[in-house]
mmCIF file of C-alpha atoms in Angstrom:
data_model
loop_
_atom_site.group_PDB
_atom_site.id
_atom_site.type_symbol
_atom_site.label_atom_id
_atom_site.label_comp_id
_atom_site.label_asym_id
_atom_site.label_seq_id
_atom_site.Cartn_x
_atom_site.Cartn_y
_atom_site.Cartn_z
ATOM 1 C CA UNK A 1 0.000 0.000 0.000
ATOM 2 C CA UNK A 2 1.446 3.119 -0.979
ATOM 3 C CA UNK A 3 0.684 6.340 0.506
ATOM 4 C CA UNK A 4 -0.186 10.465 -0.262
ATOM 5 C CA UNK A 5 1.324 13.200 2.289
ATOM 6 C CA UNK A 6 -0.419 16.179 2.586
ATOM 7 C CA UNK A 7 -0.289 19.641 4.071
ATOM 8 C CA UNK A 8 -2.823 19.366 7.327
ATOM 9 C CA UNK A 9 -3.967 22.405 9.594
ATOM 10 C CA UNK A 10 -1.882 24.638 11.471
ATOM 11 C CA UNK A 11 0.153 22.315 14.184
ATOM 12 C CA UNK A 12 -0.494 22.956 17.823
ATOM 13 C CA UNK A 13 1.871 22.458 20.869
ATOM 14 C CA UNK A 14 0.026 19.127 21.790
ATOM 15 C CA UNK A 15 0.727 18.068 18.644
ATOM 16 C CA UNK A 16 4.701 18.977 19.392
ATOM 17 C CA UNK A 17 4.499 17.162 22.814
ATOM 18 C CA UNK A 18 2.951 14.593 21.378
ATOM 19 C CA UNK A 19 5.424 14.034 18.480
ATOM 20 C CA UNK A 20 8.149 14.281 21.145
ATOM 21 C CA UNK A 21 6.581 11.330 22.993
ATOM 22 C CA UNK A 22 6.468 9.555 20.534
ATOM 23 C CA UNK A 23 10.083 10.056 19.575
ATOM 24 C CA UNK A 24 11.102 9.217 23.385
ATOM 25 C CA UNK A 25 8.629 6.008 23.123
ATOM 26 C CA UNK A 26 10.543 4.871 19.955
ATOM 27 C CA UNK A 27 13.687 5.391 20.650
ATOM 28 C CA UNK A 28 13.671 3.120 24.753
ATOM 29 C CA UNK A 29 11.133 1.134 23.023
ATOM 30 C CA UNK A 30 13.645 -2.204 21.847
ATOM 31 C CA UNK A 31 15.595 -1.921 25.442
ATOM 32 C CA UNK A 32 11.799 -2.512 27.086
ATOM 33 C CA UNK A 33 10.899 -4.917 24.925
ATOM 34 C CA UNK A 34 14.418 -6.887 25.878
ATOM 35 C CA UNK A 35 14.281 -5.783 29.636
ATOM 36 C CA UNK A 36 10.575 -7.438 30.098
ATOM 37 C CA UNK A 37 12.249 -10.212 27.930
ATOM 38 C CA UNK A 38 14.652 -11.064 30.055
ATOM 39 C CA UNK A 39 12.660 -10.581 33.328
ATOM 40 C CA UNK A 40 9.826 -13.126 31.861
ATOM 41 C CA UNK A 41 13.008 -15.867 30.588
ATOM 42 C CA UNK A 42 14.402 -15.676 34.255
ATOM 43 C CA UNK A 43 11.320 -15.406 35.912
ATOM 44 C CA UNK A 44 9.524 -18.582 33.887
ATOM 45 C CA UNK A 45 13.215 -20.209 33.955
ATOM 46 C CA UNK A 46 12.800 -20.246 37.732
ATOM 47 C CA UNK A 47 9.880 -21.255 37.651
ATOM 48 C CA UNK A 48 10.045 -24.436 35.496
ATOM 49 C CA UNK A 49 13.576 -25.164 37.504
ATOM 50 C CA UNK A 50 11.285 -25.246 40.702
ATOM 51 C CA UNK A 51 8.970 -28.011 39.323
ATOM 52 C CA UNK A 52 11.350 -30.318 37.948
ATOM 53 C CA UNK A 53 14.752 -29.584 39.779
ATOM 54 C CA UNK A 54 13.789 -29.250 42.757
ATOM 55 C CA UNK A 55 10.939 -32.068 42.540
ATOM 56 C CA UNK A 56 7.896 -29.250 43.852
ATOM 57 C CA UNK A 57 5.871 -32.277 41.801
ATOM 58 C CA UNK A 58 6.841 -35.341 41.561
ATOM 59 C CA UNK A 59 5.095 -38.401 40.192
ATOM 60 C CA UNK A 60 5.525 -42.164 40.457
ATOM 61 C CA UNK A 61 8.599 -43.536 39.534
ATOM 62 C CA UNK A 62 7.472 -46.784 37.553
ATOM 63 C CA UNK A 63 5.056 -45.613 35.414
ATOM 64 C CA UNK A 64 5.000 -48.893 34.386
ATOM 65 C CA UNK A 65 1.963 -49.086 36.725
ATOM 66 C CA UNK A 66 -0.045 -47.515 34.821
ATOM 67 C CA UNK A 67 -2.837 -48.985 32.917
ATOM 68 C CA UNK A 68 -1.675 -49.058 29.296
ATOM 69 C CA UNK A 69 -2.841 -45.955 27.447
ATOM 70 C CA UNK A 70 -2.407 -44.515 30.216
ATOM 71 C CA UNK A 71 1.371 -45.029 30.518
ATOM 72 C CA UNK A 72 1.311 -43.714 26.718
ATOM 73 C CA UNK A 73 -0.745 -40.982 27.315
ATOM 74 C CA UNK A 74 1.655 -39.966 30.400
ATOM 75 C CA UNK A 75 4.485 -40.179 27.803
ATOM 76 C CA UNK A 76 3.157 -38.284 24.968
ATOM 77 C CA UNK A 77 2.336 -35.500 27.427
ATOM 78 C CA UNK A 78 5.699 -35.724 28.587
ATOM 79 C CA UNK A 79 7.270 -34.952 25.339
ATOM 80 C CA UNK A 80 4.943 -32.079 24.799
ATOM 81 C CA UNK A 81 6.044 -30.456 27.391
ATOM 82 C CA UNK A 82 9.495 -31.053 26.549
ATOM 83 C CA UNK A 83 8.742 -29.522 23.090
ATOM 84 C CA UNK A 84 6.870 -26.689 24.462
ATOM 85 C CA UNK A 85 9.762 -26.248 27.299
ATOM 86 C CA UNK A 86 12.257 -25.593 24.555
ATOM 87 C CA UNK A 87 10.342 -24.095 22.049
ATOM 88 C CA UNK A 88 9.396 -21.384 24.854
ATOM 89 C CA UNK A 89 12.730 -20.781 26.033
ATOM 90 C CA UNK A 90 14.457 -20.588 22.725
ATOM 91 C CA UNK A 91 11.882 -17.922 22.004
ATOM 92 C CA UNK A 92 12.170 -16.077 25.042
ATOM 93 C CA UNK A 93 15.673 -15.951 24.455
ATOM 94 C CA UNK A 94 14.887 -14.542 20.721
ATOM 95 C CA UNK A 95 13.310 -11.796 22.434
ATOM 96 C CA UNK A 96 15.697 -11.084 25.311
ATOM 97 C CA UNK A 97 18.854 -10.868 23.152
ATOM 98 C CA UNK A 98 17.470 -10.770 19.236
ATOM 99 C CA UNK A 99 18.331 -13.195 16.181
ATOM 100 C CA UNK A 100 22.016 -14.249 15.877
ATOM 101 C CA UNK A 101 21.460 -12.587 11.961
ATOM 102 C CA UNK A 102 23.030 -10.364 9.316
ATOM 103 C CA UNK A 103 21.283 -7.533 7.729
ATOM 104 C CA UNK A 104 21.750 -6.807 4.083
ATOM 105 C CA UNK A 105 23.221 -3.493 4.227
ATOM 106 C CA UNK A 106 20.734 -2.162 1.418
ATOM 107 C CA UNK A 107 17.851 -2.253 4.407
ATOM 108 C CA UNK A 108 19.527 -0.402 6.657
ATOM 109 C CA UNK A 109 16.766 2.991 6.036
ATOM 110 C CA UNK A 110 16.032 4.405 9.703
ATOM 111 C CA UNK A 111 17.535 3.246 12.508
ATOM 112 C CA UNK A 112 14.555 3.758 14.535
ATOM 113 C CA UNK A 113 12.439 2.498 12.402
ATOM 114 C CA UNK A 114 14.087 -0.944 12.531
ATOM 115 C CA UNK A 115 14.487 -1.289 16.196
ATOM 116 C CA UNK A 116 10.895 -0.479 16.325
ATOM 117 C CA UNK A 117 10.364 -3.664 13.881
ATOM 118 C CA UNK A 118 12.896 -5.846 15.622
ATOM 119 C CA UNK A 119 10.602 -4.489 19.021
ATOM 120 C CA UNK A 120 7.416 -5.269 17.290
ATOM 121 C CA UNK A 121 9.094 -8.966 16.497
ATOM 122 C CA UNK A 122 10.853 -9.517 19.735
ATOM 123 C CA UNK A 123 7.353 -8.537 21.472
ATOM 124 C CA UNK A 124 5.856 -11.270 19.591
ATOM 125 C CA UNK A 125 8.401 -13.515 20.329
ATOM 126 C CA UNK A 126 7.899 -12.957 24.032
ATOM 127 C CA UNK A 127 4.049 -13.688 23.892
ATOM 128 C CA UNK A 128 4.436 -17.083 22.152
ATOM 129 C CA UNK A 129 7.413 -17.659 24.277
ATOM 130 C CA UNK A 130 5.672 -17.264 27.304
ATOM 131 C CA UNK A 131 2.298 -18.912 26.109
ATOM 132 C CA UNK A 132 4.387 -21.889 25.706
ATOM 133 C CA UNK A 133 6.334 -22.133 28.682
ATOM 134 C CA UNK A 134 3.482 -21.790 31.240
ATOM 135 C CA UNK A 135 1.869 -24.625 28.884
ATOM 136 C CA UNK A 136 5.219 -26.682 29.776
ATOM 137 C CA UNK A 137 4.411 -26.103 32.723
ATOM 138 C CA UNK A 138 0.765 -27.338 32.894
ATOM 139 C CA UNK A 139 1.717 -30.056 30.923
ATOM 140 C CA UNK A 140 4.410 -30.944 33.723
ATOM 141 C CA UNK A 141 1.674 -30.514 35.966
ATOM 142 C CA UNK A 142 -1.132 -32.532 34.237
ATOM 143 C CA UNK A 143 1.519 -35.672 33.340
ATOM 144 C CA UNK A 144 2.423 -35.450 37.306
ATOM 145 C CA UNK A 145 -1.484 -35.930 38.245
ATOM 146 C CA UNK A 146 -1.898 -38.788 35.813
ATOM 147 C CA UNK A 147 0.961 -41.058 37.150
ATOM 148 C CA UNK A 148 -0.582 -40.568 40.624
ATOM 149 C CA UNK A 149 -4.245 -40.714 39.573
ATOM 150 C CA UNK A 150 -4.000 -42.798 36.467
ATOM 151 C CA UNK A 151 -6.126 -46.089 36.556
ATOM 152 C CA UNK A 152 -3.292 -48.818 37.830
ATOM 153 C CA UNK A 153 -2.516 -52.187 35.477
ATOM 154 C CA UNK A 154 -4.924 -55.010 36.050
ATOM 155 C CA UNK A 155 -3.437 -57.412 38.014
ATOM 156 C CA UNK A 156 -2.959 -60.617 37.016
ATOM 157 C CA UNK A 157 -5.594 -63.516 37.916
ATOM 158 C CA UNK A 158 -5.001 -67.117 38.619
ATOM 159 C CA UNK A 159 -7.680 -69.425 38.377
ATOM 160 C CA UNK A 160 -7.211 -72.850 39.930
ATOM 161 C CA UNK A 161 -9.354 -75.600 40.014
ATOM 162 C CA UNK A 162 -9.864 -77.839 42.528
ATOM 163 C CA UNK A 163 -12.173 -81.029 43.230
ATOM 164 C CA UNK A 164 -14.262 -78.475 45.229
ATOM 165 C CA UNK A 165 -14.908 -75.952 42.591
ATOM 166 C CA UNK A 166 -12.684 -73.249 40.361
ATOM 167 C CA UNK A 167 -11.554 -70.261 42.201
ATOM 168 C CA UNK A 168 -10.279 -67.316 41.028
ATOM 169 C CA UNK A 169 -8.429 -64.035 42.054
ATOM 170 C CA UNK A 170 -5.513 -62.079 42.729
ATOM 171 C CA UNK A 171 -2.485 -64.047 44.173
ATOM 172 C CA UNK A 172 -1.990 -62.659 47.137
ATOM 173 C CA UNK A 173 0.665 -65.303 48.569
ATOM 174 C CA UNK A 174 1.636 -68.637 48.909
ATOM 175 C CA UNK A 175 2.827 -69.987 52.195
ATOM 176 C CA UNK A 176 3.405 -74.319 52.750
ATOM 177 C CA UNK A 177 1.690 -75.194 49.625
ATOM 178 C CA UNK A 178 -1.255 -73.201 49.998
ATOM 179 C CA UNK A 179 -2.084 -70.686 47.388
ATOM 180 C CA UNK A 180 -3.957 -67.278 48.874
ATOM 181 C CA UNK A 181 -6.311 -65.700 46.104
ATOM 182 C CA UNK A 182 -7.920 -62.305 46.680
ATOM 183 C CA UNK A 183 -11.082 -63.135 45.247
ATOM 184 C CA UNK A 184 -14.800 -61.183 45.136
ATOM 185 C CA UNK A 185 -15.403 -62.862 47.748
ATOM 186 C CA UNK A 186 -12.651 -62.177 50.034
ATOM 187 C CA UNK A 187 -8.975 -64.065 50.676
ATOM 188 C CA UNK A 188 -9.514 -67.983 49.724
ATOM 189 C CA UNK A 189 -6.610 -70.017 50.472
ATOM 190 C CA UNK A 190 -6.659 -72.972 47.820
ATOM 191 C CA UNK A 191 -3.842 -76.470 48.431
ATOM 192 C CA UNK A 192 -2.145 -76.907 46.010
ATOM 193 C CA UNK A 193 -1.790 -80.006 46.167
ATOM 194 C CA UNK A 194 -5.399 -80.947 45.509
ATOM 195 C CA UNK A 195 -5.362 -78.277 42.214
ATOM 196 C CA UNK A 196 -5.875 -80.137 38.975
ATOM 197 C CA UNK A 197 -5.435 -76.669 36.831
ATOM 198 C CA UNK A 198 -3.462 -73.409 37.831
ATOM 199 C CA UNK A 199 -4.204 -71.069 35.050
ATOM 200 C CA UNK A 200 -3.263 -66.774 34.440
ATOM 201 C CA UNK A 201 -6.593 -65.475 33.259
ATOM 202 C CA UNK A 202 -6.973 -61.769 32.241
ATOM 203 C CA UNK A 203 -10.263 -61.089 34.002
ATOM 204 C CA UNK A 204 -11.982 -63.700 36.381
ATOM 205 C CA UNK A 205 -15.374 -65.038 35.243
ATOM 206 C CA UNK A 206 -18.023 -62.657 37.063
ATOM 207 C CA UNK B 1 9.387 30.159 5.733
ATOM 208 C CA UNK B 2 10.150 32.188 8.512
ATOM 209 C CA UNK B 3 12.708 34.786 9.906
ATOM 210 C CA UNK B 4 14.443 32.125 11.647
ATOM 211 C CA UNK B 5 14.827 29.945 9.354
ATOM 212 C CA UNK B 6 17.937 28.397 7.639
ATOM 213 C CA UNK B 7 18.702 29.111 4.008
ATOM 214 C CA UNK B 8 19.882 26.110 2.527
ATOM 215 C CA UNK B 9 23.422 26.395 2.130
ATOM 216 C CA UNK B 10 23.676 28.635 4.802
ATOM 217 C CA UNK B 11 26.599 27.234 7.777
ATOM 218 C CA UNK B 12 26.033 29.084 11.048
ATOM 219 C CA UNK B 13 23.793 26.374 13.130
ATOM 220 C CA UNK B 14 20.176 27.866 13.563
ATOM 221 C CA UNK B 15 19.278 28.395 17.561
ATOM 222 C CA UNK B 16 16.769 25.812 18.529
ATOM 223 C CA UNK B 17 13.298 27.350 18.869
ATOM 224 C CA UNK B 18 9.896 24.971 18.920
ATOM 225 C CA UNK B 19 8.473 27.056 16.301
ATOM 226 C CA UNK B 20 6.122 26.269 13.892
ATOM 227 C CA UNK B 21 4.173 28.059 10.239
ATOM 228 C CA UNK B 22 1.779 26.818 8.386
ATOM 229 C CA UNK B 23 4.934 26.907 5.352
ATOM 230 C CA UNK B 24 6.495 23.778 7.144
ATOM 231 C CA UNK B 25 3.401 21.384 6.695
ATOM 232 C CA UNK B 26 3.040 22.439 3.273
ATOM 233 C CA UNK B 27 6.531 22.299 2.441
ATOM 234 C CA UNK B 28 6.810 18.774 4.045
ATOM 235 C CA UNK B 29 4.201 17.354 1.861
ATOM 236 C CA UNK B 30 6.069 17.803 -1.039
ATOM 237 C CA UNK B 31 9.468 17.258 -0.127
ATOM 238 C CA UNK B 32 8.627 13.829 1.965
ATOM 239 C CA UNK B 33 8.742 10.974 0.802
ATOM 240 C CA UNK B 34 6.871 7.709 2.455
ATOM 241 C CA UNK B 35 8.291 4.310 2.355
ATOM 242 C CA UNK B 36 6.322 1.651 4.573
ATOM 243 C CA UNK B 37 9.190 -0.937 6.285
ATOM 244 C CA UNK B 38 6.580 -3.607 7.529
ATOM 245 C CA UNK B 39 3.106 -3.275 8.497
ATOM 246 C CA UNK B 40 2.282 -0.737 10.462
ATOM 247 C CA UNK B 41 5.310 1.035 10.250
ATOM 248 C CA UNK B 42 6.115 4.162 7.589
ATOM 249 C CA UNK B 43 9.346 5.684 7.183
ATOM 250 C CA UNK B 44 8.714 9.770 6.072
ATOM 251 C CA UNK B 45 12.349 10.836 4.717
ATOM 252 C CA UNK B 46 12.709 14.685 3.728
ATOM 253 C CA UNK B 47 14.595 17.667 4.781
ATOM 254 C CA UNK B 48 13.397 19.485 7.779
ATOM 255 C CA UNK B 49 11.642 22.258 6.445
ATOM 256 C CA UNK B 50 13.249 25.058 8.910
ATOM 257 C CA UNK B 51 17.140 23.926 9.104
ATOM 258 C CA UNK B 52 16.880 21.790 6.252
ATOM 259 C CA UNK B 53 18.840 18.074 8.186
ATOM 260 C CA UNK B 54 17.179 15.320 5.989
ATOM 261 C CA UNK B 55 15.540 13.478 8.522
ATOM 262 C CA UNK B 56 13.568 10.116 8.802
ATOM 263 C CA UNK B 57 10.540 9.704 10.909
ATOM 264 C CA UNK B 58 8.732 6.781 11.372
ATOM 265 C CA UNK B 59 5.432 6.234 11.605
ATOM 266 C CA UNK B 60 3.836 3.297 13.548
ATOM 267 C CA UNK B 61 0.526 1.570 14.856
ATOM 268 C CA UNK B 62 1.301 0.178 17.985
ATOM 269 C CA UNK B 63 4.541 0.946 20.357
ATOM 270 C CA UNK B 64 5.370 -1.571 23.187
ATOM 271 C CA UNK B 65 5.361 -0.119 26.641
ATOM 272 C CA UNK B 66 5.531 -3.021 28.684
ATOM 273 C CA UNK B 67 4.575 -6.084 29.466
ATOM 274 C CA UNK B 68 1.267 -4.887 31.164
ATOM 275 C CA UNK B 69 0.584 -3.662 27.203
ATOM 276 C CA UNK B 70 1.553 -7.110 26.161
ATOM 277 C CA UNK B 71 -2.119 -7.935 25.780
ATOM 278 C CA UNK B 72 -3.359 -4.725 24.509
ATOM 279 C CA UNK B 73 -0.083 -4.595 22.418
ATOM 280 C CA UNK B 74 -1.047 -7.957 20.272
ATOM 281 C CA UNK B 75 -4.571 -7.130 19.981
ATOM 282 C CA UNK B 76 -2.890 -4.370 18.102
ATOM 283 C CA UNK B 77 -0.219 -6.035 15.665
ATOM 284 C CA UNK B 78 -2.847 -6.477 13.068
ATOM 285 C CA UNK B 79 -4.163 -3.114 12.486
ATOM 286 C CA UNK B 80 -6.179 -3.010 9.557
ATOM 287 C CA UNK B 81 -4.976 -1.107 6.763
ATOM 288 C CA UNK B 82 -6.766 2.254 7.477
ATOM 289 C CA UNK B 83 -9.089 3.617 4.687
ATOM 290 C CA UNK B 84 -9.179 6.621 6.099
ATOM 291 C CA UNK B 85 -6.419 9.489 5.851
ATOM 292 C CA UNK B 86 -5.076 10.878 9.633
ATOM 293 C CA UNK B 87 -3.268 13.895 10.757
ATOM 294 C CA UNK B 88 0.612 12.641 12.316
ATOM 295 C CA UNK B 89 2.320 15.155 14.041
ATOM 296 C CA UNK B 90 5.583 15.688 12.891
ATOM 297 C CA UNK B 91 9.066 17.185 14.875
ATOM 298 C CA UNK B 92 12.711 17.835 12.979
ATOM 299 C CA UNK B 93 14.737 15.244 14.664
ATOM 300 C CA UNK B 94 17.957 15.946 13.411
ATOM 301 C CA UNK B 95 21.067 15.486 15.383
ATOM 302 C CA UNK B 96 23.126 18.680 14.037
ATOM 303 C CA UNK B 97 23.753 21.133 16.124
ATOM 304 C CA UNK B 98 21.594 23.779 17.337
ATOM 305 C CA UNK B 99 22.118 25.991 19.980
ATOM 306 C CA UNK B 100 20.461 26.384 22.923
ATOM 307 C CA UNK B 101 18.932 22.958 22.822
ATOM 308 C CA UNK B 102 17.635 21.526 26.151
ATOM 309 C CA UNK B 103 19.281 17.905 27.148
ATOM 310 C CA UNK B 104 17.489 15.247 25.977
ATOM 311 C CA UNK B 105 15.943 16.832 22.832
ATOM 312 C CA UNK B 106 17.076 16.393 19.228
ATOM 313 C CA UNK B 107 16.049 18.276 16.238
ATOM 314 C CA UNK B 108 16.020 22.208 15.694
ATOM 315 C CA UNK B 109 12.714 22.797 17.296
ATOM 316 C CA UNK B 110 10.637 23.063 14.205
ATOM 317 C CA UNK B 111 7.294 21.084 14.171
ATOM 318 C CA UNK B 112 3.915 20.439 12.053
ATOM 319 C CA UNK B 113 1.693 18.273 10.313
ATOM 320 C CA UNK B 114 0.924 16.018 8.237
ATOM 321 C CA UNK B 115 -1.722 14.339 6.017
ATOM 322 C CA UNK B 116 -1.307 10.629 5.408
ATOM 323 C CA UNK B 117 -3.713 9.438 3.382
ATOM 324 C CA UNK B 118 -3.914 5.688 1.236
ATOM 325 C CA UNK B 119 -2.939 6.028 -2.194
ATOM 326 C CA UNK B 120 -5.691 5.185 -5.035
ATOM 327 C CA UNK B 121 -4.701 2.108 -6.687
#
């Protein structure tokens, strides 16, 4: 879009003060936009170094009890927030210290001008930096709450049978011979011995 | 153009003096030329019109002012392109020298207005 200057009305002296504000606003505006930069990165960097270095939260260690998609789920949440982690703190970084680039020297028009763009991109940087950081974070947070509140893995079920009927449950123990299944019922303590079948089932006959 | 102003040419450095005449604004529109950077952000080039510096001044949609504006600040980075023309208020912001010029100011002084208006395609 190209566009027409024109003469306007006489100027006033709000329209120098203004004009000089705007000049002051331009010319601290970059060092702002890196100051609140930096404050964010160390601020969020501090924050995220609380939750997982100094183990604020902490979930389970064996995952591995987790019910299956459950376990997966826990994982792919994990690795989102390592994406988002880094993808937020390489962007607040962008913000706080600018690209590690080379302008063509034929761009170079207004000095001003161009510290107000690199502003206007290092601001932007800064919002998506910390949108994803404090989603990191939840992420963190949520894959923390699953391992603890997660549905467990089935346990394993052992179905014997015996001359006195099949029984089936959760082995609980087995102490001279006798087998102890946690069953619907309650503990049933089956011999051995007398067991014509001892079978793994996935899910006891209701 | 006024008493105080600087003949082109001429070398003793004009006093500063936040002076304006309706001369400057209509001098400026012809001598200025536009050229926009990125959206939302003009670059006016042209010589002042009292001490005659050539000068660049941009002109922008949105500044950042902090991160409380962060908010306000985005909802701002798409400005539509405006239809309409607007009145920016324009200051010499040269860094020659000009005596008498209080710390922390640049330019000569001089100040008007200006008409920016979409071109017709």
């Amino acid at each position: 879009m190209t566009v027409n200057l024109g003469p306007a009305g006489p100027a006033t002296e709000a329209d120098l003060r203004a004009a000089q504000e705007r000049e002051r606003l331009l010319a601290a505006e970059l060092p702002r936009v890196r100051e609140a930069a930096t404050a964010w990165r160390n601020g969020l960097g501090g924050l995220l170094t609380a939750l997982v270095g100094f183990s604020l939260i902490k979930g389970q260690s064996d995952i591995g009890q987790l019910a299956v998609p459950w376990a997966a789920c826990v994982g792919i949440i994990l690795l989102a927030a390592v994406i988002s982690g880094a993808g937020g703190a390489l962007l607040l970084m962008r913000a706080a210290n600018g690209r590690p680039t080379v302008t063509p020297a034929r761009e170079l028009r207004s000095r001003t001008a161009a510290d107000h763009i690199e502003a206007v991109a290092a601001a932007a940087a800064l919002l998506r930096g910390i949108g994803l950081t404090l989603s990191c974070a939840a992420l963190l947070v949520a894959a923390v709450a699953l391992t603890w509140y997660g549905p467990g893995r089935a346990q394993p079920m052992l179905e014997t049978t015996t001359p006195s009927g099949t029984v089936c449950g959760s082995p609980a123990g087995i102490s001279n011979g006798n087998l102890t299944l946690m069953t619907a019922a309650g503990a049933v303590t089956v011999a051995l011995a007398q067991a014509s079948a001892v079978q793994a089932v996935a899910h006891c006959p209701s | 153009m006024t008493a105080s102003d600087q003949s082109p040419g001429q070398k003793t450095p004009l006093p500063y003096a936040e002076t304006t005449d309706d001369a400057y604004s209509a001098t400026a529109a012809k001598s200025f030329t536009a050229t926009k950077l990125a959206e939302g952000t003009l670059v006016l080039r042209g010589p002042c019109p009292r001490c005659h510096a050539v000068i660049d001044i941009p002109v922008v949609s949105s500044v950042f002012r902090g991160s409380r504006s962060l908010g306000g600040w985005l909802r701002a980075q798409a400005p539509r392109p405006s239809e309409d023309s607007y009145t920016e208020p324009m200051l010499c912001t040269c860094q020659d020298d000009h005596p008498d010029r209080p710390a922390g100011r640049s330019g000569c002084g001089a100040y008007w207005s200006l008409t920016i208006s979409p071109a017709a395609e």
